[in-house]
Tab-separated table of C-alpha atoms in Angstrom:
chain	number	residue	atom	x	y	z
A	904	UNK	CA	-17.427	-34.005	-9.199
A	905	UNK	CA	-14.327	-36.064	-10.081
A	906	UNK	CA	-11.876	-37.344	-7.480
A	907	UNK	CA	-9.351	-34.885	-8.855
A	908	UNK	CA	-11.694	-31.959	-8.349
A	909	UNK	CA	-12.517	-33.119	-4.814
A	910	UNK	CA	-8.793	-33.387	-4.048
A	911	UNK	CA	-7.859	-29.944	-5.285
A	912	UNK	CA	-10.855	-28.434	-3.425
A	913	UNK	CA	-9.733	-29.901	-0.134
A	914	UNK	CA	-12.647	-32.393	0.090
A	915	UNK	CA	-12.412	-36.094	1.062
A	916	UNK	CA	-11.362	-37.994	-2.051
A	917	UNK	CA	-10.321	-41.484	-3.210
A	918	UNK	CA	-6.528	-41.541	-3.619
A	919	UNK	CA	-6.731	-44.827	-5.504
A	920	UNK	CA	-8.779	-43.263	-8.277
A	921	UNK	CA	-7.463	-44.295	-11.727
A	922	UNK	CA	-6.856	-40.702	-12.884
A	923	UNK	CA	-5.006	-39.703	-9.780
A	924	UNK	CA	-2.961	-42.900	-9.870
A	925	UNK	CA	-1.906	-42.145	-13.433
A	926	UNK	CA	-0.942	-38.525	-12.581
A	927	UNK	CA	1.029	-39.667	-9.506
A	928	UNK	CA	2.780	-42.401	-11.391
A	929	UNK	CA	3.931	-39.931	-14.055
A	930	UNK	CA	5.268	-37.462	-11.478
A	931	UNK	CA	7.085	-40.236	-9.556
A	932	UNK	CA	8.603	-41.466	-12.742
A	933	UNK	CA	9.726	-37.973	-13.798
A	934	UNK	CA	11.160	-37.355	-10.306
A	935	UNK	CA	13.259	-40.509	-10.667
A	936	UNK	CA	14.440	-39.490	-14.090
A	937	UNK	CA	15.485	-36.091	-12.759
A	938	UNK	CA	17.231	-37.581	-9.740
A	939	UNK	CA	19.217	-39.881	-12.068
A	940	UNK	CA	20.618	-36.936	-14.102
A	941	UNK	CA	23.950	-35.226	-13.477
A	942	UNK	CA	24.100	-31.529	-12.603
A	943	UNK	CA	25.888	-30.691	-15.844
A	944	UNK	CA	23.067	-32.342	-17.928
A	945	UNK	CA	21.263	-28.980	-17.918
A	946	UNK	CA	19.221	-29.469	-21.066
A	947	UNK	CA	18.037	-32.922	-19.987
A	948	UNK	CA	17.113	-31.597	-16.549
A	949	UNK	CA	15.181	-28.672	-18.132
A	950	UNK	CA	13.204	-31.056	-20.324
A	951	UNK	CA	12.196	-33.178	-17.369
A	952	UNK	CA	11.217	-30.125	-15.268
A	953	UNK	CA	9.203	-28.753	-18.172
A	954	UNK	CA	7.016	-31.809	-17.883
A	955	UNK	CA	7.163	-32.278	-14.086
A	956	UNK	CA	6.914	-28.654	-13.017
A	957	UNK	CA	5.337	-26.738	-15.930
A	958	UNK	CA	4.214	-23.981	-13.495
A	959	UNK	CA	7.686	-22.716	-12.640
A	960	UNK	CA	9.161	-19.399	-13.566
A	961	UNK	CA	12.656	-18.484	-14.933
A	962	UNK	CA	15.685	-19.192	-12.767
A	963	UNK	CA	14.259	-21.983	-10.658
A	964	UNK	CA	16.889	-24.501	-9.594
A	965	UNK	CA	16.160	-27.873	-7.982
A	966	UNK	CA	19.324	-29.468	-6.753
A	967	UNK	CA	17.910	-33.012	-6.535
A	968	UNK	CA	17.131	-35.529	-5.451
A	969	UNK	CA	13.580	-34.209	-5.309
A	970	UNK	CA	10.214	-35.919	-5.039
A	971	UNK	CA	6.879	-34.688	-6.184
A	972	UNK	CA	3.492	-36.403	-5.774
A	973	UNK	CA	1.975	-34.613	-8.795
A	974	UNK	CA	4.287	-31.711	-9.746
A	975	UNK	CA	1.630	-30.047	-11.872
A	976	UNK	CA	-0.110	-28.675	-8.832
A	977	UNK	CA	3.043	-26.864	-7.664
A	978	UNK	CA	3.860	-23.301	-8.710
A	979	UNK	CA	7.393	-21.953	-8.089
A	980	UNK	CA	8.349	-18.313	-8.622
A	981	UNK	CA	11.492	-16.957	-10.259
A	982	UNK	CA	14.937	-17.499	-8.928
A	983	UNK	CA	13.826	-19.891	-6.260
A	984	UNK	CA	16.135	-22.707	-5.064
A	985	UNK	CA	15.837	-26.079	-3.373
A	986	UNK	CA	18.737	-28.091	-1.908
A	987	UNK	CA	18.928	-31.876	-1.596
A	988	UNK	CA	15.888	-34.011	-0.834
A	989	UNK	CA	13.010	-31.603	-1.428
A	990	UNK	CA	9.724	-33.499	-0.978
A	991	UNK	CA	6.451	-31.904	-2.143
A	992	UNK	CA	3.163	-33.724	-1.722
A	993	UNK	CA	0.993	-31.437	-3.724
A	994	UNK	CA	-2.407	-33.046	-3.358
A	995	UNK	CA	-3.654	-29.477	-2.969
A	996	UNK	CA	-1.979	-26.558	-4.713
A	997	UNK	CA	1.453	-25.567	-3.489
A	998	UNK	CA	2.448	-21.955	-4.233
A	999	UNK	CA	6.090	-20.971	-3.735
A	1000	UNK	CA	6.993	-17.343	-4.471
A	1001	UNK	CA	9.995	-15.558	-5.970
A	1002	UNK	CA	13.455	-15.855	-4.406
A	1003	UNK	CA	12.509	-18.558	-1.965
A	1004	UNK	CA	15.494	-20.603	-0.786
A	1005	UNK	CA	15.096	-24.031	0.805
A	1006	UNK	CA	17.828	-26.007	2.595
A	1007	UNK	CA	18.207	-29.781	2.428
A	1008	UNK	CA	15.362	-32.122	3.492
A	1009	UNK	CA	12.529	-29.683	3.281
A	1010	UNK	CA	9.072	-31.324	3.248
A	1011	UNK	CA	5.997	-29.549	1.934
A	1012	UNK	CA	3.022	-31.723	2.876
A	1013	UNK	CA	-0.548	-30.820	1.922
A	1014	UNK	CA	-2.266	-34.183	2.815
A	1015	UNK	CA	-4.241	-34.499	6.002
A	1016	UNK	CA	-5.356	-37.808	7.489
A	1017	UNK	CA	-8.204	-38.492	9.924
A	1018	UNK	CA	-7.182	-38.734	13.578
A	1019	UNK	CA	-9.505	-41.711	14.280
A	1020	UNK	CA	-8.038	-44.924	13.045
A	1021	UNK	CA	-11.520	-46.180	12.194
A	1022	UNK	CA	-11.666	-43.427	9.559
A	1023	UNK	CA	-8.020	-43.623	8.611
A	1024	UNK	CA	-7.596	-47.304	7.836
A	1025	UNK	CA	-8.154	-48.785	4.430
A	1026	UNK	CA	-11.652	-50.034	3.574
A	1027	UNK	CA	-13.064	-51.943	0.657
A	1028	UNK	CA	-15.061	-49.821	-1.774
A	1029	UNK	CA	-17.710	-52.257	-3.048
A	1030	UNK	CA	-18.794	-49.873	-5.868
A	1031	UNK	CA	-15.279	-49.632	-7.288
A	1032	UNK	CA	-14.013	-53.062	-6.308
A	1033	UNK	CA	-10.799	-52.147	-4.512
A	1034	UNK	CA	-9.341	-51.090	-1.170
A	1035	UNK	CA	-8.871	-47.388	-0.557
A	1036	UNK	CA	-8.884	-44.884	2.250
A	1037	UNK	CA	-10.248	-41.422	3.148
A	1038	UNK	CA	-7.846	-38.555	2.556
A	1039	UNK	CA	-8.117	-34.770	2.177
A	1040	UNK	CA	-5.596	-31.927	1.811
A	1041	UNK	CA	-5.098	-28.198	2.267
A	1042	UNK	CA	-3.068	-25.764	0.220
A	1043	UNK	CA	0.288	-24.410	1.253
A	1044	UNK	CA	1.687	-20.927	0.257
A	1045	UNK	CA	5.238	-19.703	0.743
A	1046	UNK	CA	5.472	-16.039	-0.261
A	1047	UNK	CA	8.366	-14.190	-1.837
A	1048	UNK	CA	11.849	-13.814	-0.374
A	1049	UNK	CA	11.694	-16.560	2.258
A	1050	UNK	CA	14.510	-18.735	3.625
A	1051	UNK	CA	13.322	-22.204	4.714
A	1052	UNK	CA	16.270	-23.877	6.509
A	1053	UNK	CA	17.203	-27.506	6.500
A	1054	UNK	CA	14.831	-30.225	7.766
A	1055	UNK	CA	11.830	-28.008	7.897
A	1056	UNK	CA	8.347	-29.579	7.511
A	1057	UNK	CA	5.472	-27.426	6.320
A	1058	UNK	CA	1.974	-28.885	6.984
A	1059	UNK	CA	-1.180	-28.514	4.967
A	1060	UNK	CA	-3.166	-25.289	5.242
A	1061	UNK	CA	-0.185	-23.099	6.139
A	1062	UNK	CA	0.827	-19.730	4.614
A	1063	UNK	CA	4.296	-18.383	5.284
A	1064	UNK	CA	4.420	-14.620	4.788
A	1065	UNK	CA	6.974	-12.776	2.623
A	1066	UNK	CA	10.464	-12.239	3.900
A	1067	UNK	CA	10.348	-14.935	6.594
A	1068	UNK	CA	13.155	-17.137	7.922
A	1069	UNK	CA	12.077	-20.544	9.204
A	1070	UNK	CA	14.720	-22.116	11.495
A	1071	UNK	CA	16.274	-25.566	10.897
A	1072	UNK	CA	14.174	-28.531	12.023
A	1073	UNK	CA	10.969	-26.561	12.421
A	1074	UNK	CA	7.525	-28.056	11.949
A	1075	UNK	CA	5.219	-25.329	10.606
A	1076	UNK	CA	1.617	-26.014	11.600
A	1077	UNK	CA	0.177	-22.487	11.460
A	1078	UNK	CA	0.475	-19.282	9.442
A	1079	UNK	CA	3.594	-17.177	9.860
A	1080	UNK	CA	3.271	-13.353	9.366
A	1081	UNK	CA	5.479	-11.363	7.004
A	1082	UNK	CA	9.147	-10.586	7.917
A	1083	UNK	CA	9.233	-13.018	10.857
A	1084	UNK	CA	11.980	-15.233	12.216
A	1085	UNK	CA	10.151	-18.418	13.396
A	1086	UNK	CA	11.419	-21.828	14.561
A	1087	UNK	CA	10.590	-24.783	16.732
A	1088	UNK	CA	8.213	-27.728	16.918
A	1089	UNK	CA	5.611	-26.523	16.591
A	1090	UNK	CA	7.044	-23.527	14.808
A	1091	UNK	CA	6.380	-20.191	16.573
A	1092	UNK	CA	7.342	-16.592	15.782
A	1093	UNK	CA	10.346	-15.454	17.793
A	1094	UNK	CA	10.536	-11.934	16.536
A	1095	UNK	CA	10.383	-9.575	13.504
A	1096	UNK	CA	13.360	-9.331	11.181
A	1097	UNK	CA	14.627	-5.756	11.050
A	1098	UNK	CA	17.517	-3.622	9.658
A	1099	UNK	CA	19.457	-4.553	12.817
A	1100	UNK	CA	19.850	-8.039	11.399
A	1101	UNK	CA	21.878	-6.800	8.425
A	1102	UNK	CA	25.142	-8.661	7.964
A	1103	UNK	CA	26.766	-5.332	7.245
A	1104	UNK	CA	26.597	-4.671	10.964
A	1105	UNK	CA	28.537	-7.850	11.698
A	1106	UNK	CA	32.117	-6.580	11.278
A	1107	UNK	CA	33.647	-9.926	12.170
A	1108	UNK	CA	32.390	-11.334	8.895
A	1109	UNK	CA	34.495	-8.955	6.839
């Protein structure tokens, strides 16, 4: 089994593997190219995203700057939007649904590191002749029609159900069921979202 296959299957892998290094380097380079473009350079931006995020559907808009570890392991549904400073470490698959809106400084982080420093620190791989470390990752899923507010961190292994709102500054460490308002560190469900939350009932807004 290759290190790439191990990584995508959530097994301990060698992050310094030559194939992974090459894929990461390409994604980091494409992220920089994208971040250096102007908003009105729509065709140039599309060309970069076609290479960086080939698994995205129509209507996806990434404000930028944005940072992807691999890009090719991230799927984004139609009409989804990300504001400034989106960071996606897609060492395991990241699946973002349709009509998902993300505020500034959202971090989607699949990697997981050992708690014990003896297992976390770098070590010399005699067989390969270089220093590396032990890492693994777990997939992240954000289902359709979610709002992820600013400065939210989503950790590996989490699924956020459809129609959820995740409050600003939250750290999501566990699954969130459909149609929930959740917030906090760690993020917890506060209540269900209902028709009573309609802005049409807020007369002061009109």
